[in-house]
């Protein structure tokens, strides 16, 4: 059974490929490497000892996309490929809509043509916007506040309309909360371009001396210590959630959304303390103004995924912080640092 993974070289894509291969799936992967490096896929092969075809393809290239479906007997698609920086999306919305929406429409058209009607889609908790209460469940109002989030919600709606038009489709929409951590081997991990926007990679780059101090965006939120609360989830738990969703789409029809979170929130200061404890490194910080668009508190009610998919996140905050630290300390320059890489496999 061959699974096509788009955006496979990315942070969550590469971790999901490891779990797919370890579980015995054959995979074929697509990436245009606009936001990732081929090195991550080499390391997926190193970790699993498995081979797989890599197509350097942009989903906007319909011809090349069709060729992949001609050359491989694909059973289902896990679709990660897409631009994903909230701030950047407000500056270049047309690029986000074209890349994320048109790319997905191309993919769905080709899937339909080759009768591949099973998809796991990488959505995001960002589709909930500013939740009225927490924890957040899947039936909460969807209310996006930026072009990136709007592309995720639009694609969810496109997938729901595709299913309505053809009940042979089977689709799982996975709404991620805040993925952090890395595979225990420390050979794959989060490798953001430039200065990280997200909290954990910013912290780990301070710990390896690449950045000086953390700016904490506001300590006047209605939380225990005033700093923002998020639902941090280990990227391997997230990857395993994709396998459970894949099992579901391979066995049933329909379209359904699932929160992939732990159901527990931590403040920024709690994350700083947890990381300091796990790494033994001091993280200097100053409190500055709130970041525009940030929500105060966001964490999941993950009970639907537990009930429908039989999935529960099992890795705690200590393991998340330790694995983030081990990845960064072994790869101070991310995948750039190919000097440590075993000769090309
Ligand atoms: C977490 C907390 C910040 C950086 C983003 C995207 C979202 C999704 C997940 C894709 C917040 C605080 C952060 C810093 C800080 N991505 N923070 N200083 O904003 O919850 O979600 O990633 O789907 O779309 O928006 O994650 O890691 O940026 O922030 O104080 O330098 O850390 O205010 O409370 P966020 P984050």
Short mmCIF file of C-alpha atoms and ligand atoms in Angstrom, two decimals:
data_model
loop_
_atom_site.label_atom_id
_atom_site.label_comp_id
_atom_site.label_asym_id
_atom_site.label_seq_id
_atom_site.Cartn_x
_atom_site.Cartn_y
_atom_site.Cartn_z
CA UNK A 1 0.00 0.00 0.00
CA UNK A 2 1.67 3.21 -1.17
CA UNK A 3 0.97 6.50 0.57
CA UNK A 4 1.83 9.79 -1.15
CA UNK A 5 3.15 12.39 1.30
CA UNK A 6 3.23 16.01 0.11
CA UNK A 7 5.52 18.42 1.96
CA UNK A 8 7.30 15.37 3.37
CA UNK A 9 10.62 17.16 4.02
CA UNK A 10 9.05 19.53 6.53
CA UNK A 11 9.04 19.26 10.33
CA UNK A 12 5.80 17.29 10.74
CA UNK A 13 6.03 15.62 7.33
CA UNK A 14 9.46 14.08 8.02
CA UNK A 15 8.38 12.79 11.44
CA UNK A 16 5.23 11.29 9.91
CA UNK A 17 7.28 9.57 7.18
CA UNK A 18 9.41 7.89 9.88
CA UNK A 19 6.31 6.49 11.57
CA UNK A 20 4.71 5.43 8.25
CA UNK A 21 7.85 3.51 7.25
CA UNK A 22 8.28 1.99 10.71
CA UNK A 23 4.67 0.77 10.52
CA UNK A 24 5.29 -0.92 7.17
CA UNK A 25 3.72 1.49 4.70
CA UNK A 26 5.45 2.17 1.38
CA UNK A 27 5.66 5.88 0.72
CA UNK A 28 6.35 8.20 -2.19
CA UNK A 29 7.10 11.81 -1.28
CA UNK A 30 6.77 15.21 -2.91
CA UNK A 31 8.46 18.41 -1.83
CA UNK A 32 9.51 21.59 -3.63
CA UNK A 33 12.02 22.33 -0.83
CA UNK A 34 10.95 25.99 -0.71
CA UNK A 35 10.74 25.75 3.06
CA UNK A 36 12.72 22.57 3.83
CA UNK A 37 15.87 20.68 2.85
CA UNK A 38 16.47 17.32 1.10
CA UNK A 39 18.74 16.49 4.05
CA UNK A 40 15.70 15.81 6.23
CA UNK A 41 14.56 13.05 3.85
CA UNK A 42 18.06 11.54 3.74
CA UNK A 43 17.89 11.32 7.50
CA UNK A 44 14.42 9.72 7.38
CA UNK A 45 16.05 6.99 5.27
CA UNK A 46 18.95 6.78 7.76
CA UNK A 47 16.63 6.46 10.77
CA UNK A 48 14.34 3.83 9.22
CA UNK A 49 16.78 2.02 6.95
CA UNK A 50 14.07 2.24 4.28
CA UNK A 51 14.15 3.60 0.72
CA UNK A 52 11.46 5.67 -1.00
CA UNK A 53 11.06 7.80 -4.11
CA UNK A 54 11.43 11.59 -3.72
CA UNK A 55 9.86 13.86 -6.35
CA UNK A 56 11.00 17.49 -6.35
CA UNK A 57 7.69 18.85 -7.53
CA UNK A 58 5.61 21.97 -6.93
CA UNK A 59 1.91 21.14 -6.62
CA UNK A 60 1.28 23.98 -9.07
CA UNK A 61 2.96 21.86 -11.78
CA UNK A 62 0.00 19.78 -12.87
CA UNK A 63 1.95 17.76 -15.48
CA UNK A 64 4.64 16.63 -13.04
CA UNK A 65 1.98 15.88 -10.46
CA UNK A 66 0.09 13.61 -12.88
CA UNK A 67 3.30 11.76 -13.70
CA UNK A 68 3.63 10.75 -10.04
CA UNK A 69 0.16 9.20 -10.11
CA UNK A 70 0.97 7.46 -13.42
CA UNK A 71 4.18 5.98 -12.02
CA UNK A 72 2.90 4.89 -8.63
CA UNK A 73 -0.16 2.99 -7.35
CA UNK A 74 -1.21 5.43 -4.67
CA UNK A 75 -3.84 4.41 -2.10
CA UNK A 76 -4.07 7.63 -0.10
CA UNK A 77 -2.47 11.05 0.31
CA UNK A 78 -1.22 12.82 3.42
CA UNK A 79 -1.12 16.48 2.42
CA UNK A 80 1.30 18.71 4.37
CA UNK A 81 2.59 20.92 1.55
CA UNK A 82 1.81 24.59 2.07
CA UNK A 83 3.16 27.94 3.22
CA UNK A 84 2.53 28.36 6.94
CA UNK A 85 3.81 31.58 8.48
CA UNK A 86 0.99 33.69 9.89
CA UNK A 87 2.89 36.99 9.79
CA UNK A 88 4.29 36.41 6.30
CA UNK A 89 0.81 35.52 5.01
CA UNK A 90 -0.45 39.02 5.89
CA UNK A 91 2.34 40.52 3.74
CA UNK A 92 2.02 38.24 0.67
CA UNK A 93 -1.57 36.91 0.72
CA UNK A 94 -1.73 36.26 -3.05
CA UNK A 95 1.27 33.90 -2.82
CA UNK A 96 -0.37 32.09 0.11
CA UNK A 97 -3.73 31.69 -1.66
CA UNK A 98 -2.10 30.60 -4.92
CA UNK A 99 0.36 28.20 -3.35
CA UNK A 100 -1.95 26.66 -0.74
CA UNK A 101 -5.34 26.74 -2.46
CA UNK A 102 -4.42 26.24 -6.15
CA UNK A 103 -1.85 23.63 -5.15
CA UNK A 104 -4.48 21.71 -3.21
CA UNK A 105 -7.04 22.03 -6.03
CA UNK A 106 -4.47 20.61 -8.46
CA UNK A 107 -3.80 17.75 -6.10
CA UNK A 108 -7.52 16.97 -5.65
CA UNK A 109 -8.15 17.07 -9.42
CA UNK A 110 -5.34 14.63 -10.11
CA UNK A 111 -6.39 12.41 -7.21
CA UNK A 112 -9.92 12.31 -8.58
CA UNK A 113 -8.67 11.52 -12.10
CA UNK A 114 -6.70 8.55 -10.76
CA UNK A 115 -9.52 7.50 -8.40
CA UNK A 116 -7.46 8.22 -5.30
CA UNK A 117 -10.11 9.51 -2.92
CA UNK A 118 -8.53 9.18 0.53
CA UNK A 119 -6.81 12.14 2.12
CA UNK A 120 -5.41 13.21 5.49
CA UNK A 121 -5.10 17.00 5.46
CA UNK A 122 -2.79 19.12 7.62
CA UNK A 123 -5.08 21.78 9.05
CA UNK A 124 -4.48 23.96 12.10
CA UNK A 125 -6.02 25.17 15.35
CA UNK A 126 -5.65 28.60 13.82
CA UNK A 127 -9.05 27.98 12.14
CA UNK A 128 -10.69 28.61 15.53
CA UNK A 129 -9.39 32.18 15.69
CA UNK A 130 -9.91 33.64 19.18
CA UNK A 131 -11.92 30.97 21.05
CA UNK A 132 -14.68 32.20 23.38
CA UNK A 133 -13.84 29.48 25.93
CA UNK A 134 -11.36 26.65 26.37
CA UNK A 135 -10.80 23.74 25.92
CA UNK A 136 -11.62 23.95 22.21
CA UNK A 137 -13.71 21.20 20.59
CA UNK A 138 -14.23 20.57 16.88
CA UNK A 139 -17.77 22.00 16.87
CA UNK A 140 -16.53 25.45 17.97
CA UNK A 141 -17.13 28.37 15.59
CA UNK A 142 -14.45 28.67 12.88
CA UNK A 143 -13.19 32.19 12.63
CA UNK A 144 -9.84 32.90 10.98
CA UNK A 145 -7.91 36.10 11.48
CA UNK A 146 -5.12 35.90 8.85
CA UNK A 147 -4.59 34.73 5.24
CA UNK A 148 -2.66 31.63 6.32
CA UNK A 149 -5.50 30.54 8.60
CA UNK A 150 -8.02 31.42 5.86
CA UNK A 151 -6.25 29.07 3.41
CA UNK A 152 -6.56 26.27 5.96
CA UNK A 153 -10.26 26.94 6.51
CA UNK A 154 -10.93 27.31 2.76
CA UNK A 155 -9.24 23.97 2.11
CA UNK A 156 -11.32 22.35 4.85
CA UNK A 157 -14.44 23.73 3.13
CA UNK A 158 -13.18 22.53 -0.28
CA UNK A 159 -12.68 19.03 1.14
CA UNK A 160 -16.17 19.07 2.68
CA UNK A 161 -17.65 20.12 -0.70
CA UNK A 162 -15.68 17.41 -2.52
CA UNK A 163 -17.12 14.80 -0.18
CA UNK A 164 -20.65 16.20 -0.64
CA UNK A 165 -20.20 15.90 -4.44
CA UNK A 166 -18.78 12.39 -4.27
CA UNK A 167 -19.36 10.20 -1.23
CA UNK A 168 -16.58 7.86 -2.32
CA UNK A 169 -14.12 10.27 -0.74
CA UNK A 170 -12.74 9.76 2.73
CA UNK A 171 -11.04 12.74 4.37
CA UNK A 172 -9.57 13.53 7.80
CA UNK A 173 -8.90 17.21 8.62
CA UNK A 174 -6.28 17.36 11.39
CA UNK A 175 -6.19 20.59 13.41
CA UNK A 176 -2.73 20.85 15.00
CA UNK A 177 -2.13 22.83 18.16
CA UNK A 178 1.52 23.67 18.92
CA UNK A 179 3.96 21.00 17.75
CA UNK A 180 7.41 20.92 19.44
CA UNK A 181 10.04 18.29 20.21
CA UNK A 182 11.88 15.96 17.83
CA UNK A 183 12.54 12.29 17.08
CA UNK A 184 14.59 10.63 19.90
CA UNK A 185 17.49 10.10 17.43
CA UNK A 186 18.00 13.89 17.25
CA UNK A 187 18.54 13.42 13.49
CA UNK A 188 15.35 15.21 12.42
CA UNK A 189 13.68 18.23 13.98
CA UNK A 190 12.31 21.73 13.51
CA UNK A 191 14.54 23.77 11.19
CA UNK A 192 12.89 27.18 10.62
CA UNK A 193 14.24 29.55 7.98
CA UNK A 194 15.77 32.70 9.50
CA UNK A 195 14.81 33.95 12.97
CA UNK A 196 12.10 31.65 14.36
CA UNK A 197 8.58 33.03 14.88
CA UNK A 198 7.57 30.16 17.13
CA UNK A 199 8.46 29.91 20.82
CA UNK A 200 10.34 26.63 21.09
CA UNK A 201 12.80 27.02 18.20
CA UNK A 202 13.50 30.55 19.46
CA UNK A 203 14.29 29.17 22.91
CA UNK A 204 16.49 26.36 21.57
CA UNK A 205 18.47 28.83 19.43
CA UNK A 206 19.12 30.91 22.57
CA UNK A 207 20.28 27.74 24.33
CA UNK A 208 22.85 27.03 21.58
CA UNK A 209 24.00 30.66 21.57
CA UNK A 210 22.56 31.69 18.19
CA UNK A 211 20.12 34.18 19.74
CA UNK A 212 20.56 36.35 22.82
CA UNK A 213 17.35 36.59 24.77
CA UNK A 214 13.67 35.74 24.52
CA UNK A 215 11.12 38.51 24.12
CA UNK A 216 8.00 37.35 25.92
CA UNK A 217 5.01 38.86 24.14
CA UNK A 218 2.95 40.20 27.03
CA UNK A 219 2.50 39.19 30.65
CA UNK A 220 -0.88 40.87 31.13
CA UNK A 221 -3.06 38.01 29.89
CA UNK A 222 -5.68 36.50 32.23
CA UNK A 223 -3.47 33.50 33.09
CA UNK A 224 -1.63 32.30 36.22
CA UNK A 225 1.54 34.26 35.38
CA UNK A 226 0.12 36.65 32.78
CA UNK A 227 1.83 34.99 29.78
CA UNK A 228 0.01 33.24 26.94
CA UNK A 229 -1.15 29.63 27.22
CA UNK A 230 -0.84 27.07 24.41
CA UNK A 231 -1.33 23.33 23.93
CA UNK A 232 2.17 22.06 23.11
CA UNK A 233 2.21 18.60 21.58
CA UNK A 234 5.20 16.34 20.85
CA UNK A 235 5.74 16.12 17.07
CA UNK A 236 6.00 12.30 17.32
CA UNK A 237 2.58 12.16 19.01
CA UNK A 238 1.34 14.36 16.18
CA UNK A 239 2.89 12.01 13.59
CA UNK A 240 1.22 9.01 15.23
CA UNK A 241 -2.08 10.87 15.06
CA UNK A 242 -1.65 10.96 11.26
CA UNK A 243 -1.26 7.19 11.16
CA UNK A 244 -4.46 6.75 13.14
CA UNK A 245 -6.26 9.16 10.80
CA UNK A 246 -4.84 7.27 7.80
CA UNK A 247 -6.20 4.00 9.16
CA UNK A 248 -9.59 5.67 9.42
CA UNK A 249 -9.67 7.10 5.91
CA UNK A 250 -8.50 3.75 4.51
CA UNK A 251 -11.42 1.98 6.16
CA UNK A 252 -14.37 4.39 6.08
CA UNK A 253 -15.92 7.12 3.90
CA UNK A 254 -16.77 10.62 5.04
CA UNK A 255 -15.09 13.85 6.09
CA UNK A 256 -14.26 14.73 9.69
CA UNK A 257 -12.11 17.23 11.63
CA UNK A 258 -10.00 16.27 14.64
CA UNK A 259 -8.07 18.32 17.20
CA UNK A 260 -4.56 16.96 17.67
CA UNK A 261 -3.53 18.42 21.00
CA UNK A 262 -2.80 17.13 24.50
CA UNK A 263 -5.73 18.88 26.20
CA UNK A 264 -3.32 20.61 28.59
CA UNK A 265 -2.03 24.19 28.28
CA UNK A 266 1.21 25.72 29.49
CA UNK A 267 2.16 29.39 29.84
CA UNK A 268 5.24 30.84 28.13
CA UNK A 269 7.01 31.14 31.49
CA UNK A 270 6.17 27.52 32.34
CA UNK A 271 7.74 26.51 29.01
CA UNK A 272 10.85 28.54 29.73
CA UNK A 273 11.21 26.89 33.16
CA UNK A 274 10.54 23.41 31.75
CA UNK A 275 13.15 23.91 29.03
CA UNK A 276 15.74 25.25 31.50
CA UNK A 277 15.17 22.18 33.67
CA UNK A 278 15.43 19.75 30.74
CA UNK A 279 18.49 21.38 29.12
CA UNK A 280 20.33 22.83 32.10
CA UNK A 281 20.55 26.05 30.07
CA UNK A 282 19.46 29.48 31.30
CA UNK A 283 17.04 31.30 29.00
CA UNK A 284 17.28 35.07 29.55
CA UNK A 285 14.10 36.99 28.68
CA UNK A 286 12.44 40.38 28.77
CA UNK A 287 8.71 41.01 28.67
CA UNK A 288 7.54 43.24 25.80
CA UNK A 289 4.15 44.18 24.39
CA UNK A 290 1.65 41.59 23.23
CA UNK A 291 2.14 40.30 19.67
CA UNK A 292 -0.76 41.48 17.46
CA UNK A 293 -3.14 38.63 16.65
CA UNK A 294 -2.06 36.42 19.56
CA UNK A 295 -4.81 34.72 21.51
CA UNK A 296 -4.50 34.62 25.31
CA UNK A 297 -5.35 30.99 25.91
CA UNK A 298 -5.64 28.13 23.41
CA UNK A 299 -5.74 24.42 24.17
CA UNK A 300 -7.63 21.43 22.79
CA UNK A 301 -10.35 19.10 23.89
CA UNK A 302 -8.83 16.02 22.18
CA UNK A 303 -11.61 13.60 23.15
CA UNK A 304 -13.01 13.21 19.61
CA UNK A 305 -9.67 11.97 18.27
CA UNK A 306 -9.45 9.56 21.22
CA UNK A 307 -12.95 8.25 20.60
CA UNK A 308 -12.93 8.08 16.76
CA UNK A 309 -9.26 7.42 16.04
CA UNK A 310 -8.15 5.70 19.21
CA UNK A 311 -5.38 8.33 19.48
CA UNK A 312 -4.05 10.05 22.61
CA UNK A 313 -0.89 12.16 22.98
CA UNK A 314 1.39 10.39 25.46
CA UNK A 315 4.62 12.47 25.67
CA UNK A 316 4.85 15.04 28.46
CA UNK A 317 6.35 18.53 28.54
CA UNK A 318 9.68 17.31 29.94
CA UNK A 319 10.16 14.92 27.00
CA UNK A 320 9.08 17.61 24.54
CA UNK A 321 11.65 20.08 25.94
CA UNK A 322 14.41 17.48 26.18
CA UNK A 323 13.88 16.25 22.61
CA UNK A 324 13.78 19.83 21.29
CA UNK A 325 17.05 20.50 23.10
CA UNK A 326 18.72 17.29 21.89
CA UNK A 327 17.82 18.09 18.27
CA UNK A 328 19.13 21.66 18.46
CA UNK A 329 22.27 20.87 20.44
CA UNK A 330 23.20 18.09 17.98
CA UNK A 331 22.34 20.24 14.98
CA UNK A 332 23.18 23.86 15.93
CA UNK A 333 22.68 24.94 12.30
CA UNK A 334 19.76 22.65 11.63
CA UNK A 335 20.14 20.60 8.44
CA UNK A 336 22.84 22.99 7.19
CA UNK A 337 25.28 21.17 9.42
CA UNK A 338 25.77 18.32 6.97
CA UNK A 339 29.32 17.69 8.20
CA UNK A 340 27.88 15.25 10.73
CA UNK A 341 25.76 13.49 8.15
CA UNK A 342 26.77 9.95 7.24
CA UNK A 343 27.82 9.86 3.56
CA UNK A 344 24.82 10.02 1.27
CA UNK A 345 22.84 6.86 1.68
C1 LIG B 1 3.39 30.43 21.40
C2 LIG B 1 3.36 31.35 22.61
C3 LIG B 1 3.40 33.67 22.02
C4 LIG B 1 7.48 33.53 20.34
C5 LIG B 1 1.64 29.55 15.73
C6 LIG B 1 0.86 29.85 14.52
C7 LIG B 1 -0.19 28.81 14.30
C8 LIG B 1 0.42 27.43 14.32
C9 LIG B 1 1.27 27.21 15.57
C10 LIG B 1 0.65 26.58 12.08
C11 LIG B 1 2.45 32.55 22.41
C12 LIG B 1 4.66 33.28 22.78
C13 LIG B 1 6.27 33.17 20.93
C14 LIG B 1 8.33 34.47 21.00
C15 LIG B 1 6.74 34.62 22.79
N1 LIG B 1 1.19 27.24 13.15
N2 LIG B 1 5.92 33.71 22.13
N3 LIG B 1 7.91 34.98 22.21
O1 LIG B 1 1.31 31.76 17.96
O2 LIG B 1 0.40 29.78 19.25
O3 LIG B 1 0.81 29.57 16.84
O4 LIG B 1 2.22 28.27 15.62
O5 LIG B 1 -0.43 26.08 12.01
O6 LIG B 1 -0.78 29.06 13.06
O7 LIG B 1 0.23 31.08 14.72
O8 LIG B 1 2.75 29.73 18.41
O9 LIG B 1 5.07 29.46 19.11
O10 LIG B 1 4.40 31.59 17.88
O11 LIG B 1 3.67 31.23 20.24
O12 LIG B 1 6.40 35.10 23.88
O13 LIG B 1 9.44 34.85 20.51
O14 LIG B 1 4.66 31.88 22.82
O15 LIG B 1 2.92 34.95 22.42
O16 LIG B 1 1.85 32.85 23.66
P1 LIG B 1 1.27 30.31 18.19
P2 LIG B 1 4.06 30.52 18.86
#
